[in-house]
PDB file of C-alpha atoms in Angstrom:
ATOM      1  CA  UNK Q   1      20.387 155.322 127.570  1.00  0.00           C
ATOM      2  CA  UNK Q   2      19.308 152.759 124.899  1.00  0.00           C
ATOM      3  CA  UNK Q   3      19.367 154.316 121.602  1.00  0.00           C
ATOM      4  CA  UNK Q   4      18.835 153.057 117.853  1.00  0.00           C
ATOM      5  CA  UNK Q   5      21.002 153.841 115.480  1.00  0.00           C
ATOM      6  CA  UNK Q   6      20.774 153.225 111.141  1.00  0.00           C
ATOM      7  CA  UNK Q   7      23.675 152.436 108.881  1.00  0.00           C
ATOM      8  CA  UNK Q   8      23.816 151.892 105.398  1.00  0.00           C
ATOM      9  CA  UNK Q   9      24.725 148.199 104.333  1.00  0.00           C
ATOM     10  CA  UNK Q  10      28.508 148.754 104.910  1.00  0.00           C
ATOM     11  CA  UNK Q  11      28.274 150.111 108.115  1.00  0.00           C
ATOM     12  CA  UNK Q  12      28.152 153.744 107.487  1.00  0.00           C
ATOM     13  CA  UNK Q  13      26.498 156.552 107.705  1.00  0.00           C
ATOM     14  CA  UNK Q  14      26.857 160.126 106.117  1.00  0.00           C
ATOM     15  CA  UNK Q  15      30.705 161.073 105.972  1.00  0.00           C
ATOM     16  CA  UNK Q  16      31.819 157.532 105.647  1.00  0.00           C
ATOM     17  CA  UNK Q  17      32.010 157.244 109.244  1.00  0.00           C
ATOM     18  CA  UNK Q  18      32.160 153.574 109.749  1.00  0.00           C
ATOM     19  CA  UNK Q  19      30.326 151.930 112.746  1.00  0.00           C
ATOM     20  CA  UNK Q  20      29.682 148.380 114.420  1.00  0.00           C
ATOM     21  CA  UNK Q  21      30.076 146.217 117.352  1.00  0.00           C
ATOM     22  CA  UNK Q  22      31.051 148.217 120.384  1.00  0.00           C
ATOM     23  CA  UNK Q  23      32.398 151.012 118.159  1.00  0.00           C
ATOM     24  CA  UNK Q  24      32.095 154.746 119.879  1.00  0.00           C
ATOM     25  CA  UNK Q  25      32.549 158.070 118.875  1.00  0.00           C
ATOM     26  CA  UNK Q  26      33.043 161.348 120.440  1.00  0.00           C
ATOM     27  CA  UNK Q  27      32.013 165.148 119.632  1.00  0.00           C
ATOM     28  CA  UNK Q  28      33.270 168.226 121.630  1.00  0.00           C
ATOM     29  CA  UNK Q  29      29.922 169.732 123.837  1.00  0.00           C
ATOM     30  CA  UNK Q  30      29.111 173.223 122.561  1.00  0.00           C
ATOM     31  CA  UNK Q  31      26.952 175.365 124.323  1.00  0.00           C
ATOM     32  CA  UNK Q  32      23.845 175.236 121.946  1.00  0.00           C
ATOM     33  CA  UNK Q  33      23.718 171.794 119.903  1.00  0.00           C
ATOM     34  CA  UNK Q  34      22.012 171.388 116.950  1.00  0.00           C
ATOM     35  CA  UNK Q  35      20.151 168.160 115.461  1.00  0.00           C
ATOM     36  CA  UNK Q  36      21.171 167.544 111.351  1.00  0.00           C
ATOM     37  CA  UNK Q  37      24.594 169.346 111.830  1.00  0.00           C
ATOM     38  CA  UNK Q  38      27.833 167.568 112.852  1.00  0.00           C
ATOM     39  CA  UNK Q  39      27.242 168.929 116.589  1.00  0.00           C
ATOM     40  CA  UNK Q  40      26.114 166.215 117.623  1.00  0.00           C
ATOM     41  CA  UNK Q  41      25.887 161.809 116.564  1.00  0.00           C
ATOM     42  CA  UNK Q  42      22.312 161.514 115.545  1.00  0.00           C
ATOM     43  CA  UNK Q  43      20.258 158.248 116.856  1.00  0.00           C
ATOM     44  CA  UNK Q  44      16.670 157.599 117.278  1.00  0.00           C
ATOM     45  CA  UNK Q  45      15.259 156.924 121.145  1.00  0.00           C
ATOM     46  CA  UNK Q  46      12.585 154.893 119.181  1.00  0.00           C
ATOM     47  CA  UNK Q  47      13.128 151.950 117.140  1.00  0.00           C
ATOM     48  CA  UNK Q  48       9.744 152.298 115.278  1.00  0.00           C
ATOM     49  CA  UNK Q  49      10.643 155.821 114.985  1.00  0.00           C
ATOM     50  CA  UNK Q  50      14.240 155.250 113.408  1.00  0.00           C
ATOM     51  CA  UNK Q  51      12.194 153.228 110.546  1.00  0.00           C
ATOM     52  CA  UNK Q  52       9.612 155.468 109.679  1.00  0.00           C
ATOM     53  CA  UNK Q  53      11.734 158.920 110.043  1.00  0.00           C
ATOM     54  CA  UNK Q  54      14.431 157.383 108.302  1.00  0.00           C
ATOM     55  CA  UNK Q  55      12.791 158.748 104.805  1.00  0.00           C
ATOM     56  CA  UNK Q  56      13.003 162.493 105.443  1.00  0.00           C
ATOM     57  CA  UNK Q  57      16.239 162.229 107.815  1.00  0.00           C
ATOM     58  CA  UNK Q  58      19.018 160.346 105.799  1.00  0.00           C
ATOM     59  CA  UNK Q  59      17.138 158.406 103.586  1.00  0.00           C
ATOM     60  CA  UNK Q  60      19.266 154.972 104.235  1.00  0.00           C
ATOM     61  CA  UNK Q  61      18.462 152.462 101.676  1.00  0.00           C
ATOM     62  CA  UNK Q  62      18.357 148.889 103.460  1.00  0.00           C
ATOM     63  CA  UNK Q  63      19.347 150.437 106.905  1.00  0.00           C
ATOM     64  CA  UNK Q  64      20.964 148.300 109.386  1.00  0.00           C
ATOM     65  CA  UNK Q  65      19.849 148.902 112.816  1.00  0.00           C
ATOM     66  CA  UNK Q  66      22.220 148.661 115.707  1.00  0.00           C
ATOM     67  CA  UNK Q  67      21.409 148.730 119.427  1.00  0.00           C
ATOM     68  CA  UNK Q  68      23.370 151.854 120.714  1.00  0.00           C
ATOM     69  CA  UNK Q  69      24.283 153.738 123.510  1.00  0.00           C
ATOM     70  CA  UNK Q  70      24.539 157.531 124.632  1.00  0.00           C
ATOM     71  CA  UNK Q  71      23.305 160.499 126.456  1.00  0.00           C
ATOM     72  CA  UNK Q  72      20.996 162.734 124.550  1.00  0.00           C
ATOM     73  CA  UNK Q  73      21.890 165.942 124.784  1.00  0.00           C
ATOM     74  CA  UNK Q  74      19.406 167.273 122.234  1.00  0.00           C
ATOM     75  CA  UNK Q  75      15.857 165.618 120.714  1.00  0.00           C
ATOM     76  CA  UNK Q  76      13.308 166.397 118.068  1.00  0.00           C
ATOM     77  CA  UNK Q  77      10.396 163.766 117.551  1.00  0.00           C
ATOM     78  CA  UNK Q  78      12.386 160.829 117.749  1.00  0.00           C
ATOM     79  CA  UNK Q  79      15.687 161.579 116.716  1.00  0.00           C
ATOM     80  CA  UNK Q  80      18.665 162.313 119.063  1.00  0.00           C
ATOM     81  CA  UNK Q  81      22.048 164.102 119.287  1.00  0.00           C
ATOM     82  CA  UNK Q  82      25.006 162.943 121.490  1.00  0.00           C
ATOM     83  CA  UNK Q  83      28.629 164.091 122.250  1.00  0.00           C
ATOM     84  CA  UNK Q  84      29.569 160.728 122.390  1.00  0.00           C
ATOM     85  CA  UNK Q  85      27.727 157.216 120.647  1.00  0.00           C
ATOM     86  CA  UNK Q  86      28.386 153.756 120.868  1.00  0.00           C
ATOM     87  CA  UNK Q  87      27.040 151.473 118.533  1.00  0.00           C
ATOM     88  CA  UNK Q  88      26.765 148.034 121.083  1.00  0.00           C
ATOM     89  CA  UNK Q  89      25.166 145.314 118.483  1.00  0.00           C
ATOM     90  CA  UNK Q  90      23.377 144.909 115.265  1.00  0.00           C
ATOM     91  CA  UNK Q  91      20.050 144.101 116.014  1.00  0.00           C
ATOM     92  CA  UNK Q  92      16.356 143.353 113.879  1.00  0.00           C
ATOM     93  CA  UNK Q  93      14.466 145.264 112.804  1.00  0.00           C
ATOM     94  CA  UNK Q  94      10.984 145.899 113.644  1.00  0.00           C
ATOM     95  CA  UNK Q  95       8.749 142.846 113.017  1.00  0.00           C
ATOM     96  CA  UNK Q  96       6.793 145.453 110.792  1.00  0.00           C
ATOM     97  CA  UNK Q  97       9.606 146.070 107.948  1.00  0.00           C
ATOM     98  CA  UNK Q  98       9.442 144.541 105.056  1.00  0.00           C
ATOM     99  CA  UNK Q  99       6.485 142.534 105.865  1.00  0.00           C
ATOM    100  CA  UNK Q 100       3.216 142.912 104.078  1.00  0.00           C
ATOM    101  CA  UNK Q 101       1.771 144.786 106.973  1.00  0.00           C
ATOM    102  CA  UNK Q 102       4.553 147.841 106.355  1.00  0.00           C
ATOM    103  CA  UNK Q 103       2.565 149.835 104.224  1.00  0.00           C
ATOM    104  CA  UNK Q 104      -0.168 149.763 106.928  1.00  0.00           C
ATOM    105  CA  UNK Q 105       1.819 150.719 109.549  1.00  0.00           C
ATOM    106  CA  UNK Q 106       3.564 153.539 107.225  1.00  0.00           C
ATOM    107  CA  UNK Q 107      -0.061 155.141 106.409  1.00  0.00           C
ATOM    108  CA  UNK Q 108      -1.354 155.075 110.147  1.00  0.00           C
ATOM    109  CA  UNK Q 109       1.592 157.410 110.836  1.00  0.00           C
ATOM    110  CA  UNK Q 110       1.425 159.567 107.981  1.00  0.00           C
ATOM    111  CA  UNK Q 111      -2.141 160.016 109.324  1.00  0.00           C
ATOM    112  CA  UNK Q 112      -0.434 160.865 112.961  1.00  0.00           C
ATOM    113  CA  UNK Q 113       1.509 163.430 111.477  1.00  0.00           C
ATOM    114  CA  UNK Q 114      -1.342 165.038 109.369  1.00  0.00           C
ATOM    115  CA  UNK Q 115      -3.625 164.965 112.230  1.00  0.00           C
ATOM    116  CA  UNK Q 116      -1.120 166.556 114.396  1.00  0.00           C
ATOM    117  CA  UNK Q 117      -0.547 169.460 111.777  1.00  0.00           C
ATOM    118  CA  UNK Q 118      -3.800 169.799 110.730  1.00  0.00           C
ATOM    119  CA  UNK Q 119      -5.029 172.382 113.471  1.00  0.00           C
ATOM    120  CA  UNK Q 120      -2.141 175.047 112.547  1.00  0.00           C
ATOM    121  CA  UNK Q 121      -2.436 174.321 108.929  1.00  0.00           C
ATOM    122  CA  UNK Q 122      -6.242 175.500 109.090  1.00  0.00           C
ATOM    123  CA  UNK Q 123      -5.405 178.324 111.338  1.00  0.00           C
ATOM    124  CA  UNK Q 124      -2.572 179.349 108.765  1.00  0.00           C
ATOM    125  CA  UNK Q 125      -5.252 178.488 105.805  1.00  0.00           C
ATOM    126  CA  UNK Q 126      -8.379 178.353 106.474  1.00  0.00           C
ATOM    127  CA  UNK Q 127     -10.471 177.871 103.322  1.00  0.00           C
ATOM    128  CA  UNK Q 128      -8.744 174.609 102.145  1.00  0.00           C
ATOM    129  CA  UNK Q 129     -10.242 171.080 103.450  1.00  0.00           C
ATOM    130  CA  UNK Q 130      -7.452 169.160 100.779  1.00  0.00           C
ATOM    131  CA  UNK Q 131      -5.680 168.288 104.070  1.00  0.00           C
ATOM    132  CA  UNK Q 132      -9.456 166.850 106.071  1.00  0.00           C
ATOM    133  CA  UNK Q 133     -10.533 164.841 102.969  1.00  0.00           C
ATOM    134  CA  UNK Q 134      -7.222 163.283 102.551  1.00  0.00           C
ATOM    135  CA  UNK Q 135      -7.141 162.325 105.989  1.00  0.00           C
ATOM    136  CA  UNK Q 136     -10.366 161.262 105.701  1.00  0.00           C
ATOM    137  CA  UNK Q 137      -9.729 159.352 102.347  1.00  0.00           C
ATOM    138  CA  UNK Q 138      -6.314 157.858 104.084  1.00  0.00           C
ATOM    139  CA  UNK Q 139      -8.451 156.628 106.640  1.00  0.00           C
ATOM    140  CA  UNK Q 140     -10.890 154.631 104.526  1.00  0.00           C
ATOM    141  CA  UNK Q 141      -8.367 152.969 102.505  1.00  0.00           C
TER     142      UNK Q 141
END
């Protein structure tokens, strides 16, 4: 399946593990895998999604995007595991990044997210509207 994968600008990611063109890697299957452990090589089935997770996953400053390849064995809103990745070919990125539209595109999903929280958040705590008004104010900006 085609997969998107970030590096920093040497070709790494966490653990120095080097990738680039046609370069593959393999983990042993276990039973139960586990995203954000070393179960599994992490990717993104999204390349929008790579971009704008990339904050809260590794944090990659000046990510390099490569087209990959695997089979996802595990998934959580975007991001993948694998037993084995292959990263085929840097790529560009979105048309998005780094343009003066990025800002845009990183509220409108920041006001995805919110909106898809919001319902437990209220049912959790009911008596604040912080979370309304600033998706409101979000909104209108």
């Amino acid at each position: 399946m085609k997969l998107y994968k970030l590096t920093n600008s040497d070709k790494e990611t966490q653990g120095n593990t080097f990738w680039g063109d046609n370069v593959t890697y393999s983990k042993p299957a276990k039973s139960n895998p586990q995203l954000c452990s070393g179960d599994v090589l992490h990717a993104y089935d999204n390349i929008n999604l790579a971009f704008l997770l990339n904050p809260i996953h590794a944090n990659i400053k000046d990510p390099l995007l490569w087209e990959s390849e695997g089979d996802i064995v595990v998934r959580d809103w975007g991001k993948v595991g694998c037993y084995r990745l292959t990263t085929v070919k840097q790529i560009s990125p979105p048309i998005w990044m780094g343009s003066d539209i990025e800002w845009k595109v990183r509220l409108q999903f920041a006001i995805l997210c919110t909106e898809a929280a919001i319902n437990h958040f209220e049912s959790v705590i009911p008596d604040i509207d912080g979370p309304r008004k600033a998706i409101k104010a979000a909104k209108e900006y």
